[in-house]
mmCIF file with all atom_site columns, C-alpha atoms in Angstrom:
data_model
loop_
_atom_site.group_PDB
_atom_site.id
_atom_site.type_symbol
_atom_site.label_atom_id
_atom_site.label_alt_id
_atom_site.label_comp_id
_atom_site.label_asym_id
_atom_site.label_entity_id
_atom_site.label_seq_id
_atom_site.pdbx_PDB_ins_code
_atom_site.Cartn_x
_atom_site.Cartn_y
_atom_site.Cartn_z
_atom_site.occupancy
_atom_site.B_iso_or_equiv
_atom_site.pdbx_formal_charge
_atom_site.auth_seq_id
_atom_site.auth_comp_id
_atom_site.auth_asym_id
_atom_site.auth_atom_id
_atom_site.pdbx_PDB_model_num
ATOM 1   C CA . UNK A 1 1   ? -8.106  11.028  12.071  1.00 62.00 ? 1   UNK A CA 1
ATOM 2   C CA . UNK A 1 2   ? -10.380 9.810   14.531  1.00 82.00 ? 2   UNK A CA 1
ATOM 3   C CA . UNK A 1 3   ? -12.589 7.006   13.346  1.00 92.00 ? 3   UNK A CA 1
ATOM 4   C CA . UNK A 1 4   ? -12.140 4.809   9.950   1.00 93.00 ? 4   UNK A CA 1
ATOM 5   C CA . UNK A 1 5   ? -15.589 5.964   8.772   1.00 91.00 ? 5   UNK A CA 1
ATOM 6   C CA . UNK A 1 6   ? -13.713 9.279   8.212   1.00 93.00 ? 6   UNK A CA 1
ATOM 7   C CA . UNK A 1 7   ? -11.836 7.681   5.487   1.00 93.00 ? 7   UNK A CA 1
ATOM 8   C CA . UNK A 1 8   ? -14.840 7.598   3.606   1.00 89.00 ? 8   UNK A CA 1
ATOM 9   C CA . UNK A 1 9   ? -14.986 3.866   3.358   1.00 94.00 ? 9   UNK A CA 1
ATOM 10  C CA . UNK A 1 10  ? -17.869 1.252   2.933   1.00 93.00 ? 10  UNK A CA 1
ATOM 11  C CA . UNK A 1 11  ? -20.361 0.090   5.660   1.00 95.00 ? 11  UNK A CA 1
ATOM 12  C CA . UNK A 1 12  ? -19.325 -3.065  5.379   1.00 94.00 ? 12  UNK A CA 1
ATOM 13  C CA . UNK A 1 13  ? -15.697 -2.334  5.649   1.00 95.00 ? 13  UNK A CA 1
ATOM 14  C CA . UNK A 1 14  ? -16.228 -0.221  8.635   1.00 96.00 ? 14  UNK A CA 1
ATOM 15  C CA . UNK A 1 15  ? -18.371 -2.778  10.441  1.00 96.00 ? 15  UNK A CA 1
ATOM 16  C CA . UNK A 1 16  ? -15.745 -5.536  9.871   1.00 96.00 ? 16  UNK A CA 1
ATOM 17  C CA . UNK A 1 17  ? -13.028 -3.161  10.998  1.00 97.00 ? 17  UNK A CA 1
ATOM 18  C CA . UNK A 1 18  ? -15.133 -2.412  14.235  1.00 96.00 ? 18  UNK A CA 1
ATOM 19  C CA . UNK A 1 19  ? -15.763 -6.034  14.980  1.00 96.00 ? 19  UNK A CA 1
ATOM 20  C CA . UNK A 1 20  ? -11.739 -6.825  14.902  1.00 95.00 ? 20  UNK A CA 1
ATOM 21  C CA . UNK A 1 21  ? -11.942 -4.353  17.865  1.00 94.00 ? 21  UNK A CA 1
ATOM 22  C CA . UNK A 1 22  ? -10.336 -1.368  16.207  1.00 94.00 ? 22  UNK A CA 1
ATOM 23  C CA . UNK A 1 23  ? -11.768 1.921   16.990  1.00 92.00 ? 23  UNK A CA 1
ATOM 24  C CA . UNK A 1 24  ? -9.267  4.388   14.987  1.00 95.00 ? 24  UNK A CA 1
ATOM 25  C CA . UNK A 1 25  ? -6.658  4.278   12.257  1.00 96.00 ? 25  UNK A CA 1
ATOM 26  C CA . UNK A 1 26  ? -3.091  4.203   13.504  1.00 96.00 ? 26  UNK A CA 1
ATOM 27  C CA . UNK A 1 27  ? -0.819  6.756   11.849  1.00 95.00 ? 27  UNK A CA 1
ATOM 28  C CA . UNK A 1 28  ? 0.393   4.759   9.206   1.00 96.00 ? 28  UNK A CA 1
ATOM 29  C CA . UNK A 1 29  ? -3.071  3.568   8.288   1.00 96.00 ? 29  UNK A CA 1
ATOM 30  C CA . UNK A 1 30  ? -4.296  7.540   8.605   1.00 95.00 ? 30  UNK A CA 1
ATOM 31  C CA . UNK A 1 31  ? -1.347  8.546   5.764   1.00 94.00 ? 31  UNK A CA 1
ATOM 32  C CA . UNK A 1 32  ? -1.480  5.645   3.449   1.00 95.00 ? 32  UNK A CA 1
ATOM 33  C CA . UNK A 1 33  ? -5.150  4.253   3.389   1.00 96.00 ? 33  UNK A CA 1
ATOM 34  C CA . UNK A 1 34  ? -6.528  7.530   1.749   1.00 95.00 ? 34  UNK A CA 1
ATOM 35  C CA . UNK A 1 35  ? -3.633  8.079   -0.406  1.00 95.00 ? 35  UNK A CA 1
ATOM 36  C CA . UNK A 1 36  ? -4.122  4.297   -1.966  1.00 94.00 ? 36  UNK A CA 1
ATOM 37  C CA . UNK A 1 37  ? -7.569  4.971   -2.138  1.00 93.00 ? 37  UNK A CA 1
ATOM 38  C CA . UNK A 1 38  ? -6.855  7.738   -4.939  1.00 93.00 ? 38  UNK A CA 1
ATOM 39  C CA . UNK A 1 39  ? -4.726  5.354   -6.877  1.00 90.00 ? 39  UNK A CA 1
ATOM 40  C CA . UNK A 1 40  ? -1.413  6.722   -5.463  1.00 94.00 ? 40  UNK A CA 1
ATOM 41  C CA . UNK A 1 41  ? 1.680   4.628   -5.058  1.00 93.00 ? 41  UNK A CA 1
ATOM 42  C CA . UNK A 1 42  ? 2.497   4.258   -1.641  1.00 91.00 ? 42  UNK A CA 1
ATOM 43  C CA . UNK A 1 43  ? 5.531   3.095   0.484   1.00 92.00 ? 43  UNK A CA 1
ATOM 44  C CA . UNK A 1 44  ? 5.101   2.664   4.108   1.00 90.00 ? 44  UNK A CA 1
ATOM 45  C CA . UNK A 1 45  ? 7.367   1.685   7.008   1.00 92.00 ? 45  UNK A CA 1
ATOM 46  C CA . UNK A 1 46  ? 6.599   0.798   10.356  1.00 93.00 ? 46  UNK A CA 1
ATOM 47  C CA . UNK A 1 47  ? 7.145   -0.888  13.467  1.00 94.00 ? 47  UNK A CA 1
ATOM 48  C CA . UNK A 1 48  ? 5.455   -4.545  14.132  1.00 91.00 ? 48  UNK A CA 1
ATOM 49  C CA . UNK A 1 49  ? 2.247   -4.348  15.045  1.00 91.00 ? 49  UNK A CA 1
ATOM 50  C CA . UNK A 1 50  ? 1.101   -0.851  13.521  1.00 93.00 ? 50  UNK A CA 1
ATOM 51  C CA . UNK A 1 51  ? -1.319  -2.025  11.408  1.00 93.00 ? 51  UNK A CA 1
ATOM 52  C CA . UNK A 1 52  ? 0.653   -2.368  8.080   1.00 94.00 ? 52  UNK A CA 1
ATOM 53  C CA . UNK A 1 53  ? -1.298  -5.203  6.702   1.00 95.00 ? 53  UNK A CA 1
ATOM 54  C CA . UNK A 1 54  ? -4.378  -3.001  7.027   1.00 95.00 ? 54  UNK A CA 1
ATOM 55  C CA . UNK A 1 55  ? -2.654  0.008   5.325   1.00 95.00 ? 55  UNK A CA 1
ATOM 56  C CA . UNK A 1 56  ? -2.353  -1.732  1.820   1.00 93.00 ? 56  UNK A CA 1
ATOM 57  C CA . UNK A 1 57  ? -5.298  -4.465  2.451   1.00 94.00 ? 57  UNK A CA 1
ATOM 58  C CA . UNK A 1 58  ? -8.002  -1.784  3.172   1.00 95.00 ? 58  UNK A CA 1
ATOM 59  C CA . UNK A 1 59  ? -7.841  -0.053  -0.032  1.00 94.00 ? 59  UNK A CA 1
ATOM 60  C CA . UNK A 1 60  ? -7.622  -3.472  -1.760  1.00 91.00 ? 60  UNK A CA 1
ATOM 61  C CA . UNK A 1 61  ? -10.615 -4.603  -0.278  1.00 92.00 ? 61  UNK A CA 1
ATOM 62  C CA . UNK A 1 62  ? -12.419 -1.728  -0.813  1.00 91.00 ? 62  UNK A CA 1
ATOM 63  C CA . UNK A 1 63  ? -11.294 -0.710  -4.733  1.00 86.00 ? 63  UNK A CA 1
ATOM 64  C CA . UNK A 1 64  ? -12.167 -4.325  -5.695  1.00 77.00 ? 64  UNK A CA 1
ATOM 65  C CA . UNK A 1 65  ? -14.947 -5.119  -7.933  1.00 70.00 ? 65  UNK A CA 1
ATOM 66  C CA . UNK A 1 66  ? -16.971 -7.696  -8.994  1.00 67.00 ? 66  UNK A CA 1
ATOM 67  C CA . UNK A 1 67  ? -15.167 -10.761 -11.476 1.00 71.00 ? 67  UNK A CA 1
ATOM 68  C CA . UNK A 1 68  ? -12.839 -13.650 -11.244 1.00 66.00 ? 68  UNK A CA 1
ATOM 69  C CA . UNK A 1 69  ? -9.569  -12.267 -11.921 1.00 74.00 ? 69  UNK A CA 1
ATOM 70  C CA . UNK A 1 70  ? -7.096  -11.668 -9.251  1.00 71.00 ? 70  UNK A CA 1
ATOM 71  C CA . UNK A 1 71  ? -7.012  -8.109  -8.195  1.00 80.00 ? 71  UNK A CA 1
ATOM 72  C CA . UNK A 1 72  ? -3.749  -7.797  -5.970  1.00 88.00 ? 72  UNK A CA 1
ATOM 73  C CA . UNK A 1 73  ? -0.833  -10.024 -5.458  1.00 90.00 ? 73  UNK A CA 1
ATOM 74  C CA . UNK A 1 74  ? 0.817   -9.803  -1.729  1.00 91.00 ? 74  UNK A CA 1
ATOM 75  C CA . UNK A 1 75  ? 4.164   -11.256 -1.585  1.00 92.00 ? 75  UNK A CA 1
ATOM 76  C CA . UNK A 1 76  ? 5.456   -12.172 1.819   1.00 93.00 ? 76  UNK A CA 1
ATOM 77  C CA . UNK A 1 77  ? 8.815   -13.404 3.061   1.00 92.00 ? 77  UNK A CA 1
ATOM 78  C CA . UNK A 1 78  ? 7.890   -16.447 4.829   1.00 94.00 ? 78  UNK A CA 1
ATOM 79  C CA . UNK A 1 79  ? 4.807   -18.899 4.928   1.00 95.00 ? 79  UNK A CA 1
ATOM 80  C CA . UNK A 1 80  ? 3.934   -18.088 7.951   1.00 95.00 ? 80  UNK A CA 1
ATOM 81  C CA . UNK A 1 81  ? 3.482   -14.336 7.291   1.00 94.00 ? 81  UNK A CA 1
ATOM 82  C CA . UNK A 1 82  ? 1.530   -15.110 4.402   1.00 95.00 ? 82  UNK A CA 1
ATOM 83  C CA . UNK A 1 83  ? -1.070  -17.127 6.397   1.00 96.00 ? 83  UNK A CA 1
ATOM 84  C CA . UNK A 1 84  ? -0.986  -14.412 8.603   1.00 95.00 ? 84  UNK A CA 1
ATOM 85  C CA . UNK A 1 85  ? -1.783  -11.454 6.375   1.00 95.00 ? 85  UNK A CA 1
ATOM 86  C CA . UNK A 1 86  ? -4.393  -13.883 4.369   1.00 96.00 ? 86  UNK A CA 1
ATOM 87  C CA . UNK A 1 87  ? -6.274  -14.583 7.392   1.00 96.00 ? 87  UNK A CA 1
ATOM 88  C CA . UNK A 1 88  ? -6.404  -10.595 8.501   1.00 96.00 ? 88  UNK A CA 1
ATOM 89  C CA . UNK A 1 89  ? -7.455  -9.586  4.864   1.00 95.00 ? 89  UNK A CA 1
ATOM 90  C CA . UNK A 1 90  ? -9.943  -12.448 5.144   1.00 94.00 ? 90  UNK A CA 1
ATOM 91  C CA . UNK A 1 91  ? -11.309 -11.033 8.368   1.00 95.00 ? 91  UNK A CA 1
ATOM 92  C CA . UNK A 1 92  ? -11.342 -7.387  7.087   1.00 96.00 ? 92  UNK A CA 1
ATOM 93  C CA . UNK A 1 93  ? -13.400 -8.579  4.115   1.00 93.00 ? 93  UNK A CA 1
ATOM 94  C CA . UNK A 1 94  ? -15.795 -10.357 6.027   1.00 93.00 ? 94  UNK A CA 1
ATOM 95  C CA . UNK A 1 95  ? -18.740 -8.375  4.825   1.00 93.00 ? 95  UNK A CA 1
ATOM 96  C CA . UNK A 1 96  ? -17.420 -7.627  1.057   1.00 88.00 ? 96  UNK A CA 1
ATOM 97  C CA . UNK A 1 97  ? -17.300 -11.071 -0.503  1.00 81.00 ? 97  UNK A CA 1
ATOM 98  C CA . UNK A 1 98  ? -13.858 -11.223 -1.401  1.00 83.00 ? 98  UNK A CA 1
ATOM 99  C CA . UNK A 1 99  ? -11.864 -14.486 -1.824  1.00 86.00 ? 99  UNK A CA 1
ATOM 100 C CA . UNK A 1 100 ? -8.143  -14.759 -0.700  1.00 90.00 ? 100 UNK A CA 1
ATOM 101 C CA . UNK A 1 101 ? -5.821  -17.360 -1.472  1.00 91.00 ? 101 UNK A CA 1
ATOM 102 C CA . UNK A 1 102 ? -2.354  -18.056 0.028   1.00 93.00 ? 102 UNK A CA 1
ATOM 103 C CA . UNK A 1 103 ? -0.136  -19.856 -2.228  1.00 92.00 ? 103 UNK A CA 1
ATOM 104 C CA . UNK A 1 104 ? 3.425   -20.882 -1.006  1.00 88.00 ? 104 UNK A CA 1
ATOM 105 C CA . UNK A 1 105 ? 6.146   -23.667 -1.265  1.00 84.00 ? 105 UNK A CA 1
ATOM 106 C CA . UNK A 1 106 ? 8.188   -25.686 0.884   1.00 75.00 ? 106 UNK A CA 1
#
């Protein structure tokens, strides 16, 4: 896979990804994004910094339709990681009019 455009993503999502400085999907993204977009369940494991957040966030952002109901619930083990993931999803959905809400205790 040479580019995110080859994943058949919407123009807004490809634009947001490009603005974030990413040119081509990492191996984890190239394997999981198409499967998730097809509606298949996925389990992925990769080292830190390989783009795992985008691996699950891109399909969630792409598949979400209009409406106010929650579409996805993403659980993270720490407050810091929850905030980091929410910020990443916010940047990815810049041109898709998606809302992200981070909820944590402590």
